[in-house]
Amino acid sequence: FQAVKTIVSATFPIVLRLFNTSNSRMTIMPAWVIDRYGSNDVLRFTKNAGFPIINYPNEVVVQVHAAGLNPIDVSMRGGYGAATMAMKRDPLNINQSGSEFPLILGRDMSGVIMECGLDVAPAYFKEGDEVWAAIPPWKQGSLAEFVVLSANEVSKKPKCLSHIEAAAVPYVAATAWSALVNTGGLNKDNCAKKRILILGGSGGVGTFSIQMLKAWGAHVTVTCSQNAERLVRGLGVDHVVDYTAGPVEVPLRALEKFDLVLDNVGGDTESWALGLLKPWCGAKYVTLVTPFLRNTDRLGIADGMLQTGVTVASKALKHLSKGVHYRWGMFAPNGLALDDISEMVDAGKIRAVVEEEFTFSQVPQAMLKIEKGHARGKTVVKISSGEDSSE
């Protein structure tokens, strides 16, 4: 009898909590969704979006206070990467085509944990913790009042940032970390005096990369337009080349060669950017503009991945014969990297660069601003009207 009593007393609170949760908690929430791919007019506001639920014991539900927008949100609105994302969501291809709708966009998030899965250790996260995250593009996004994420994708928000500021950082930070650290091989211990060139330095990834590289002691050159020079200079850039003054490769070729080139621009840059690298010194060209998702959208998963593999292998071999390394960089969710970045932010080494803030009702206008390009930092949407303890 004592054993039964112990089991009941231990399990009853859990059962009661599950009962209360299923009966009293919200089942719907406000969100901006799309029901099909297309231009900005496919965006639809609803108060009846499905409330995110914990499906795995290592997940958390977060109330979103602010959401950052990125160019990938505009691309995904138009169907970019749909084939690959469908495979990630449904690897066995059980669901019908279009099962991702209604789809919520938004890759950046800052908010407060409302619920934790059973495997989430309180030593890491608990209800009430202020967190930030970069949301993988195959998951429902942050243009909603709540979102569910793996605890591995979440990190404690920097104490010195408001939610609006914090929402400007995670996606570009995770992308830059993947490109510069995972692919480029840079870190705080080997970056001193290395010469780095950032093509397209005034956008979200560029402004973050500048600050992280300068904090690690690198010499940083960027390309940007003349009216963005003051911004990047303020972030610590050593040398600026104005791409509007003529063919940008001409003044770049006159400079000392680089240890790494980070390409945020794409287009014809590959035809000349690798010639700016130091040959036979392990120098790398890392581009964030890759054909991978377009290949899978156009050719399907199998043929698209095959075409992608052939393309990157042939380019890598071609340039390796010239003594430089050709690499593709891609976004990868990384809560541990965000932990390190949070420490750098609180230490004053990195600051959020917010170009413009929009209200939740202004999401279509915010998306149009992203679509126009020529960013000077990040565009952020305020989601929750709750108190922001850091403001």
JSON list of C-alpha atoms in Angstrom, two decimals, residues 181-369:
[
{"chain": "A", "resi": 181, "resn": "VAL", "atom": "CA", "xyz": [33.78, 29.19, -37.78]},
{"chain": "A", "resi": 182, "resn": "ASN", "atom": "CA", "xyz": [32.41, 25.85, -39.02]},
{"chain": "A", "resi": 183, "resn": "THR", "atom": "CA", "xyz": [33.29, 26.34, -42.70]},
{"chain": "A", "resi": 184, "resn": "GLY", "atom": "CA", "xyz": [36.00, 29.02, -42.60]},
{"chain": "A", "resi": 185, "resn": "GLY", "atom": "CA", "xyz": [37.87, 27.55, -39.64]},
{"chain": "A", "resi": 186, "resn": "LEU", "atom": "CA", "xyz": [38.18, 30.87, -37.78]},
{"chain": "A", "resi": 187, "resn": "ASN", "atom": "CA", "xyz": [37.96, 31.25, -34.02]},
{"chain": "A", "resi": 188, "resn": "LYS", "atom": "CA", "xyz": [38.98, 33.64, -31.26]},
{"chain": "A", "resi": 189, "resn": "ASP", "atom": "CA", "xyz": [42.41, 32.01, -30.98]},
{"chain": "A", "resi": 190, "resn": "ASN", "atom": "CA", "xyz": [43.53, 32.03, -34.63]},
{"chain": "A", "resi": 191, "resn": "CYS", "atom": "CA", "xyz": [41.99, 35.22, -36.00]},
{"chain": "A", "resi": 192, "resn": "ALA", "atom": "CA", "xyz": [44.53, 37.81, -34.86]},
{"chain": "A", "resi": 193, "resn": "LYS", "atom": "CA", "xyz": [45.99, 39.79, -37.78]},
{"chain": "A", "resi": 194, "resn": "LYS", "atom": "CA", "xyz": [44.20, 37.66, -40.38]},
{"chain": "A", "resi": 195, "resn": "ARG", "atom": "CA", "xyz": [42.94, 39.67, -43.33]},
{"chain": "A", "resi": 196, "resn": "ILE", "atom": "CA", "xyz": [39.23, 39.14, -43.96]},
{"chain": "A", "resi": 197, "resn": "LEU", "atom": "CA", "xyz": [37.13, 40.56, -46.81]},
{"chain": "A", "resi": 198, "resn": "ILE", "atom": "CA", "xyz": [33.34, 40.75, -46.46]},
{"chain": "A", "resi": 199, "resn": "LEU", "atom": "CA", "xyz": [31.48, 41.31, -49.73]},
{"chain": "A", "resi": 200, "resn": "GLY", "atom": "CA", "xyz": [28.24, 43.02, -48.73]},
{"chain": "A", "resi": 201, "resn": "GLY", "atom": "CA", "xyz": [29.10, 44.34, -45.29]},
{"chain": "A", "resi": 202, "resn": "SER", "atom": "CA", "xyz": [26.11, 46.49, -44.32]},
{"chain": "A", "resi": 203, "resn": "GLY", "atom": "CA", "xyz": [23.36, 43.85, -44.06]},
{"chain": "A", "resi": 204, "resn": "GLY", "atom": "CA", "xyz": [22.53, 41.61, -41.12]},
{"chain": "A", "resi": 205, "resn": "VAL", "atom": "CA", "xyz": [25.21, 38.94, -41.64]},
{"chain": "A", "resi": 206, "resn": "GLY", "atom": "CA", "xyz": [27.78, 41.55, -42.63]},
{"chain": "A", "resi": 207, "resn": "THR", "atom": "CA", "xyz": [27.28, 43.83, -39.62]},
{"chain": "A", "resi": 208, "resn": "PHE", "atom": "CA", "xyz": [27.41, 40.88, -37.23]},
{"chain": "A", "resi": 209, "resn": "SER", "atom": "CA", "xyz": [30.48, 39.33, -38.89]},
{"chain": "A", "resi": 210, "resn": "ILE", "atom": "CA", "xyz": [32.37, 42.62, -38.71]},
{"chain": "A", "resi": 211, "resn": "GLN", "atom": "CA", "xyz": [31.90, 42.83, -34.95]},
{"chain": "A", "resi": 212, "resn": "MET", "atom": "CA", "xyz": [32.75, 39.21, -34.20]},
{"chain": "A", "resi": 213, "resn": "LEU", "atom": "CA", "xyz": [35.88, 39.27, -36.37]},
{"chain": "A", "resi": 214, "resn": "LYS", "atom": "CA", "xyz": [37.08, 42.56, -34.87]},
{"chain": "A", "resi": 215, "resn": "ALA", "atom": "CA", "xyz": [36.49, 41.18, -31.36]},
{"chain": "A", "resi": 216, "resn": "TRP", "atom": "CA", "xyz": [38.78, 38.29, -32.35]},
{"chain": "A", "resi": 217, "resn": "GLY", "atom": "CA", "xyz": [41.51, 40.62, -33.62]},
{"chain": "A", "resi": 218, "resn": "ALA", "atom": "CA", "xyz": [41.12, 40.30, -37.41]},
{"chain": "A", "resi": 219, "resn": "HIS", "atom": "CA", "xyz": [41.78, 43.01, -40.01]},
{"chain": "A", "resi": 220, "resn": "VAL", "atom": "CA", "xyz": [38.43, 43.51, -41.78]},
{"chain": "A", "resi": 221, "resn": "THR", "atom": "CA", "xyz": [37.74, 45.03, -45.20]},
{"chain": "A", "resi": 222, "resn": "VAL", "atom": "CA", "xyz": [34.17, 45.35, -46.47]},
{"chain": "A", "resi": 223, "resn": "THR", "atom": "CA", "xyz": [32.35, 46.40, -49.61]},
{"chain": "A", "resi": 224, "resn": "CYS", "atom": "CA", "xyz": [29.24, 48.53, -49.24]},
{"chain": "A", "resi": 225, "resn": "SER", "atom": "CA", "xyz": [27.69, 51.67, -50.70]},
{"chain": "A", "resi": 226, "resn": "GLN", "atom": "CA", "xyz": [28.98, 55.09, -49.68]},
{"chain": "A", "resi": 227, "resn": "ASN", "atom": "CA", "xyz": [25.92, 55.86, -47.56]},
{"chain": "A", "resi": 228, "resn": "ALA", "atom": "CA", "xyz": [26.57, 52.74, -45.44]},
{"chain": "A", "resi": 229, "resn": "GLU", "atom": "CA", "xyz": [30.21, 53.59, -44.75]},
{"chain": "A", "resi": 230, "resn": "ARG", "atom": "CA", "xyz": [29.49, 55.43, -41.51]},
{"chain": "A", "resi": 231, "resn": "LEU", "atom": "CA", "xyz": [27.61, 52.40, -40.16]},
{"chain": "A", "resi": 232, "resn": "VAL", "atom": "CA", "xyz": [30.35, 49.87, -40.87]},
{"chain": "A", "resi": 233, "resn": "ARG", "atom": "CA", "xyz": [33.11, 52.24, -39.73]},
{"chain": "A", "resi": 234, "resn": "GLY", "atom": "CA", "xyz": [31.24, 52.55, -36.44]},
{"chain": "A", "resi": 235, "resn": "LEU", "atom": "CA", "xyz": [31.40, 48.77, -36.08]},
{"chain": "A", "resi": 236, "resn": "GLY", "atom": "CA", "xyz": [35.20, 48.82, -36.33]},
{"chain": "A", "resi": 237, "resn": "VAL", "atom": "CA", "xyz": [35.92, 48.08, -40.01]},
{"chain": "A", "resi": 238, "resn": "ASP", "atom": "CA", "xyz": [39.53, 48.79, -41.06]},
{"chain": "A", "resi": 239, "resn": "HIS", "atom": "CA", "xyz": [38.95, 49.47, -44.75]},
{"chain": "A", "resi": 240, "resn": "VAL", "atom": "CA", "xyz": [35.84, 50.21, -46.86]},
{"chain": "A", "resi": 241, "resn": "VAL", "atom": "CA", "xyz": [35.44, 49.87, -50.62]},
{"chain": "A", "resi": 242, "resn": "ASP", "atom": "CA", "xyz": [32.45, 51.61, -52.22]},
{"chain": "A", "resi": 243, "resn": "TYR", "atom": "CA", "xyz": [30.90, 49.26, -54.77]},
{"chain": "A", "resi": 244, "resn": "THR", "atom": "CA", "xyz": [28.90, 52.11, -56.35]},
{"chain": "A", "resi": 245, "resn": "ALA", "atom": "CA", "xyz": [32.05, 53.97, -57.45]},
{"chain": "A", "resi": 246, "resn": "GLY", "atom": "CA", "xyz": [32.82, 51.54, -60.29]},
{"chain": "A", "resi": 247, "resn": "PRO", "atom": "CA", "xyz": [33.84, 47.88, -60.72]},
{"chain": "A", "resi": 248, "resn": "VAL", "atom": "CA", "xyz": [34.54, 46.92, -57.11]},
{"chain": "A", "resi": 249, "resn": "GLU", "atom": "CA", "xyz": [37.15, 44.29, -58.01]},
{"chain": "A", "resi": 250, "resn": "VAL", "atom": "CA", "xyz": [39.52, 46.99, -59.33]},
{"chain": "A", "resi": 251, "resn": "PRO", "atom": "CA", "xyz": [40.30, 48.70, -55.99]},
{"chain": "A", "resi": 252, "resn": "LEU", "atom": "CA", "xyz": [40.18, 45.31, -54.22]},
{"chain": "A", "resi": 253, "resn": "ARG", "atom": "CA", "xyz": [42.92, 43.90, -56.46]},
{"chain": "A", "resi": 254, "resn": "ALA", "atom": "CA", "xyz": [45.17, 46.80, -55.42]},
{"chain": "A", "resi": 255, "resn": "LEU", "atom": "CA", "xyz": [45.01, 45.67, -51.77]},
{"chain": "A", "resi": 256, "resn": "GLU", "atom": "CA", "xyz": [47.10, 43.07, -49.99]},
{"chain": "A", "resi": 257, "resn": "LYS", "atom": "CA", "xyz": [45.61, 39.61, -50.48]},
{"chain": "A", "resi": 258, "resn": "PHE", "atom": "CA", "xyz": [43.20, 38.08, -47.97]},
{"chain": "A", "resi": 259, "resn": "ASP", "atom": "CA", "xyz": [43.08, 34.97, -45.77]},
{"chain": "A", "resi": 260, "resn": "LEU", "atom": "CA", "xyz": [39.31, 34.60, -46.14]},
{"chain": "A", "resi": 261, "resn": "VAL", "atom": "CA", "xyz": [36.58, 36.11, -48.30]},
{"chain": "A", "resi": 262, "resn": "LEU", "atom": "CA", "xyz": [32.96, 35.96, -47.06]},
{"chain": "A", "resi": 263, "resn": "ASP", "atom": "CA", "xyz": [30.57, 36.52, -49.96]},
{"chain": "A", "resi": 264, "resn": "ASN", "atom": "CA", "xyz": [27.06, 37.76, -49.12]},
{"chain": "A", "resi": 265, "resn": "VAL", "atom": "CA", "xyz": [26.46, 39.07, -52.64]},
{"chain": "A", "resi": 266, "resn": "GLY", "atom": "CA", "xyz": [26.82, 36.25, -55.15]},
{"chain": "A", "resi": 267, "resn": "GLY", "atom": "CA", "xyz": [26.30, 36.92, -58.85]},
{"chain": "A", "resi": 268, "resn": "ASP", "atom": "CA", "xyz": [29.56, 37.24, -60.77]},
{"chain": "A", "resi": 269, "resn": "THR", "atom": "CA", "xyz": [31.72, 37.69, -57.65]},
{"chain": "A", "resi": 270, "resn": "GLU", "atom": "CA", "xyz": [33.09, 34.14, -57.93]},
{"chain": "A", "resi": 271, "resn": "SER", "atom": "CA", "xyz": [34.76, 35.06, -61.22]},
{"chain": "A", "resi": 272, "resn": "TRP", "atom": "CA", "xyz": [37.17, 37.45, -59.49]},
{"chain": "A", "resi": 273, "resn": "ALA", "atom": "CA", "xyz": [36.89, 37.11, -55.69]},
{"chain": "A", "resi": 274, "resn": "LEU", "atom": "CA", "xyz": [39.01, 33.96, -55.41]},
{"chain": "A", "resi": 275, "resn": "GLY", "atom": "CA", "xyz": [41.87, 35.84, -57.07]},
{"chain": "A", "resi": 276, "resn": "LEU", "atom": "CA", "xyz": [41.97, 38.10, -54.00]},
{"chain": "A", "resi": 277, "resn": "LEU", "atom": "CA", "xyz": [43.05, 35.22, -51.73]},
{"chain": "A", "resi": 278, "resn": "LYS", "atom": "CA", "xyz": [46.59, 34.38, -50.64]},
{"chain": "A", "resi": 279, "resn": "PRO", "atom": "CA", "xyz": [47.57, 31.30, -52.68]},
{"chain": "A", "resi": 280, "resn": "TRP", "atom": "CA", "xyz": [48.90, 28.15, -51.04]},
{"chain": "A", "resi": 281, "resn": "CYS", "atom": "CA", "xyz": [48.28, 29.50, -47.52]},
{"chain": "A", "resi": 282, "resn": "GLY", "atom": "CA", "xyz": [45.01, 27.70, -46.71]},
{"chain": "A", "resi": 283, "resn": "ALA", "atom": "CA", "xyz": [42.98, 30.79, -47.70]},
{"chain": "A", "resi": 284, "resn": "LYS", "atom": "CA", "xyz": [39.24, 30.22, -48.18]},
{"chain": "A", "resi": 285, "resn": "TYR", "atom": "CA", "xyz": [36.43, 31.74, -50.19]},
{"chain": "A", "resi": 286, "resn": "VAL", "atom": "CA", "xyz": [33.10, 31.09, -48.41]},
{"chain": "A", "resi": 287, "resn": "THR", "atom": "CA", "xyz": [29.89, 32.05, -50.20]},
{"chain": "A", "resi": 288, "resn": "LEU", "atom": "CA", "xyz": [26.45, 32.19, -48.60]},
{"chain": "A", "resi": 289, "resn": "VAL", "atom": "CA", "xyz": [24.79, 32.43, -52.03]},
{"chain": "A", "resi": 290, "resn": "THR", "atom": "CA", "xyz": [24.48, 28.81, -53.14]},
{"chain": "A", "resi": 291, "resn": "PRO", "atom": "CA", "xyz": [22.24, 26.99, -55.65]},
{"chain": "A", "resi": 292, "resn": "PHE", "atom": "CA", "xyz": [21.39, 24.09, -53.31]},
{"chain": "A", "resi": 293, "resn": "LEU", "atom": "CA", "xyz": [17.75, 24.95, -52.54]},
{"chain": "A", "resi": 294, "resn": "ARG", "atom": "CA", "xyz": [17.07, 26.21, -56.04]},
{"chain": "A", "resi": 295, "resn": "ASN", "atom": "CA", "xyz": [18.43, 22.94, -57.43]},
{"chain": "A", "resi": 296, "resn": "THR", "atom": "CA", "xyz": [16.13, 20.84, -55.23]},
{"chain": "A", "resi": 297, "resn": "ASP", "atom": "CA", "xyz": [13.15, 23.08, -56.03]},
{"chain": "A", "resi": 298, "resn": "ARG", "atom": "CA", "xyz": [13.83, 22.75, -59.77]},
{"chain": "A", "resi": 299, "resn": "LEU", "atom": "CA", "xyz": [15.04, 19.15, -60.05]},
{"chain": "A", "resi": 300, "resn": "GLY", "atom": "CA", "xyz": [13.59, 17.43, -56.99]},
{"chain": "A", "resi": 301, "resn": "ILE", "atom": "CA", "xyz": [15.44, 16.20, -53.92]},
{"chain": "A", "resi": 302, "resn": "ALA", "atom": "CA", "xyz": [17.55, 13.38, -55.43]},
{"chain": "A", "resi": 303, "resn": "ASP", "atom": "CA", "xyz": [18.54, 15.05, -58.71]},
{"chain": "A", "resi": 304, "resn": "GLY", "atom": "CA", "xyz": [18.92, 18.42, -57.02]},
{"chain": "A", "resi": 305, "resn": "MET", "atom": "CA", "xyz": [21.31, 17.05, -54.40]},
{"chain": "A", "resi": 306, "resn": "LEU", "atom": "CA", "xyz": [23.26, 15.22, -57.10]},
{"chain": "A", "resi": 307, "resn": "GLN", "atom": "CA", "xyz": [23.56, 18.38, -59.19]},
{"chain": "A", "resi": 308, "resn": "THR", "atom": "CA", "xyz": [24.61, 20.34, -56.11]},
{"chain": "A", "resi": 309, "resn": "GLY", "atom": "CA", "xyz": [27.29, 17.79, -55.21]},
{"chain": "A", "resi": 310, "resn": "VAL", "atom": "CA", "xyz": [28.72, 17.83, -58.73]},
{"chain": "A", "resi": 311, "resn": "THR", "atom": "CA", "xyz": [28.76, 21.64, -58.80]},
{"chain": "A", "resi": 312, "resn": "VAL", "atom": "CA", "xyz": [30.50, 22.20, -55.47]},
{"chain": "A", "resi": 313, "resn": "ALA", "atom": "CA", "xyz": [33.00, 19.38, -56.06]},
{"chain": "A", "resi": 314, "resn": "SER", "atom": "CA", "xyz": [34.01, 20.65, -59.50]},
{"chain": "A", "resi": 315, "resn": "LYS", "atom": "CA", "xyz": [34.43, 24.22, -58.23]},
{"chain": "A", "resi": 316, "resn": "ALA", "atom": "CA", "xyz": [36.40, 23.10, -55.20]},
{"chain": "A", "resi": 317, "resn": "LEU", "atom": "CA", "xyz": [38.79, 21.03, -57.33]},
{"chain": "A", "resi": 318, "resn": "LYS", "atom": "CA", "xyz": [39.18, 23.80, -59.89]},
{"chain": "A", "resi": 319, "resn": "HIS", "atom": "CA", "xyz": [40.24, 26.37, -57.31]},
{"chain": "A", "resi": 320, "resn": "LEU", "atom": "CA", "xyz": [42.28, 23.96, -55.20]},
{"chain": "A", "resi": 321, "resn": "SER", "atom": "CA", "xyz": [44.62, 23.63, -58.17]},
{"chain": "A", "resi": 322, "resn": "LYS", "atom": "CA", "xyz": [45.20, 27.39, -57.81]},
{"chain": "A", "resi": 323, "resn": "GLY", "atom": "CA", "xyz": [46.07, 27.10, -54.13]},
{"chain": "A", "resi": 324, "resn": "VAL", "atom": "CA", "xyz": [42.82, 28.39, -52.60]},
{"chain": "A", "resi": 325, "resn": "HIS", "atom": "CA", "xyz": [39.78, 26.71, -51.06]},
{"chain": "A", "resi": 326, "resn": "TYR", "atom": "CA", "xyz": [36.22, 27.13, -52.36]},
{"chain": "A", "resi": 327, "resn": "ARG", "atom": "CA", "xyz": [33.45, 26.53, -49.82]},
{"chain": "A", "resi": 328, "resn": "TRP", "atom": "CA", "xyz": [29.70, 26.97, -49.36]},
{"chain": "A", "resi": 329, "resn": "GLY", "atom": "CA", "xyz": [28.36, 28.35, -46.10]},
{"chain": "A", "resi": 330, "resn": "MET", "atom": "CA", "xyz": [24.80, 27.73, -44.88]},
{"chain": "A", "resi": 331, "resn": "PHE", "atom": "CA", "xyz": [22.67, 28.58, -41.87]},
{"chain": "A", "resi": 332, "resn": "ALA", "atom": "CA", "xyz": [22.76, 25.99, -39.10]},
{"chain": "A", "resi": 333, "resn": "PRO", "atom": "CA", "xyz": [20.79, 26.32, -35.83]},
{"chain": "A", "resi": 334, "resn": "ASN", "atom": "CA", "xyz": [23.24, 26.36, -32.95]},
{"chain": "A", "resi": 335, "resn": "GLY", "atom": "CA", "xyz": [22.22, 27.12, -29.39]},
{"chain": "A", "resi": 336, "resn": "LEU", "atom": "CA", "xyz": [25.76, 26.59, -28.09]},
{"chain": "A", "resi": 337, "resn": "ALA", "atom": "CA", "xyz": [27.11, 29.22, -30.50]},
{"chain": "A", "resi": 338, "resn": "LEU", "atom": "CA", "xyz": [24.43, 31.61, -29.30]},
{"chain": "A", "resi": 339, "resn": "ASP", "atom": "CA", "xyz": [25.66, 31.00, -25.73]},
{"chain": "A", "resi": 340, "resn": "ASP", "atom": "CA", "xyz": [29.12, 32.23, -26.74]},
{"chain": "A", "resi": 341, "resn": "ILE", "atom": "CA", "xyz": [27.66, 35.15, -28.69]},
{"chain": "A", "resi": 342, "resn": "SER", "atom": "CA", "xyz": [25.47, 36.13, -25.73]},
{"chain": "A", "resi": 343, "resn": "GLU", "atom": "CA", "xyz": [28.61, 36.41, -23.59]},
{"chain": "A", "resi": 344, "resn": "MET", "atom": "CA", "xyz": [30.25, 38.60, -26.24]},
{"chain": "A", "resi": 345, "resn": "VAL", "atom": "CA", "xyz": [27.18, 40.86, -26.36]},
{"chain": "A", "resi": 346, "resn": "ASP", "atom": "CA", "xyz": [27.06, 41.24, -22.57]},
{"chain": "A", "resi": 347, "resn": "ALA", "atom": "CA", "xyz": [30.81, 41.98, -22.61]},
{"chain": "A", "resi": 348, "resn": "GLY", "atom": "CA", "xyz": [30.18, 44.89, -24.99]},
{"chain": "A", "resi": 349, "resn": "LYS", "atom": "CA", "xyz": [32.01, 43.31, -27.94]},
{"chain": "A", "resi": 350, "resn": "ILE", "atom": "CA", "xyz": [28.93, 42.95, -30.16]},
{"chain": "A", "resi": 351, "resn": "ARG", "atom": "CA", "xyz": [25.85, 45.14, -30.39]},
{"chain": "A", "resi": 352, "resn": "ALA", "atom": "CA", "xyz": [22.55, 44.66, -32.14]},
{"chain": "A", "resi": 353, "resn": "VAL", "atom": "CA", "xyz": [22.11, 46.70, -35.32]},
{"chain": "A", "resi": 354, "resn": "VAL", "atom": "CA", "xyz": [18.38, 47.46, -35.70]},
{"chain": "A", "resi": 355, "resn": "GLU", "atom": "CA", "xyz": [17.54, 49.48, -38.77]},
{"chain": "A", "resi": 356, "resn": "GLU", "atom": "CA", "xyz": [13.77, 49.68, -38.31]},
{"chain": "A", "resi": 357, "resn": "GLU", "atom": "CA", "xyz": [11.09, 48.40, -35.92]},
{"chain": "A", "resi": 358, "resn": "PHE", "atom": "CA", "xyz": [7.53, 47.51, -36.91]},
{"chain": "A", "resi": 359, "resn": "THR", "atom": "CA", "xyz": [4.41, 46.61, -34.91]},
{"chain": "A", "resi": 360, "resn": "PHE", "atom": "CA", "xyz": [2.73, 43.22, -35.25]},
{"chain": "A", "resi": 361, "resn": "SER", "atom": "CA", "xyz": [0.03, 44.74, -37.44]},
{"chain": "A", "resi": 362, "resn": "GLN", "atom": "CA", "xyz": [2.70, 46.07, -39.84]},
{"chain": "A", "resi": 363, "resn": "VAL", "atom": "CA", "xyz": [4.21, 42.71, -40.86]},
{"chain": "A", "resi": 364, "resn": "PRO", "atom": "CA", "xyz": [3.35, 43.18, -44.58]},
{"chain": "A", "resi": 365, "resn": "GLN", "atom": "CA", "xyz": [5.14, 46.55, -44.59]},
{"chain": "A", "resi": 366, "resn": "ALA", "atom": "CA", "xyz": [8.12, 44.99, -42.83]},
{"chain": "A", "resi": 367, "resn": "MET", "atom": "CA", "xyz": [8.30, 42.23, -45.46]},
{"chain": "A", "resi": 368, "resn": "LEU", "atom": "CA", "xyz": [8.17, 44.80, -48.26]},
{"chain": "A", "resi": 369, "resn": "LYS", "atom": "CA", "xyz": [11.09, 46.64, -46.66]}
]
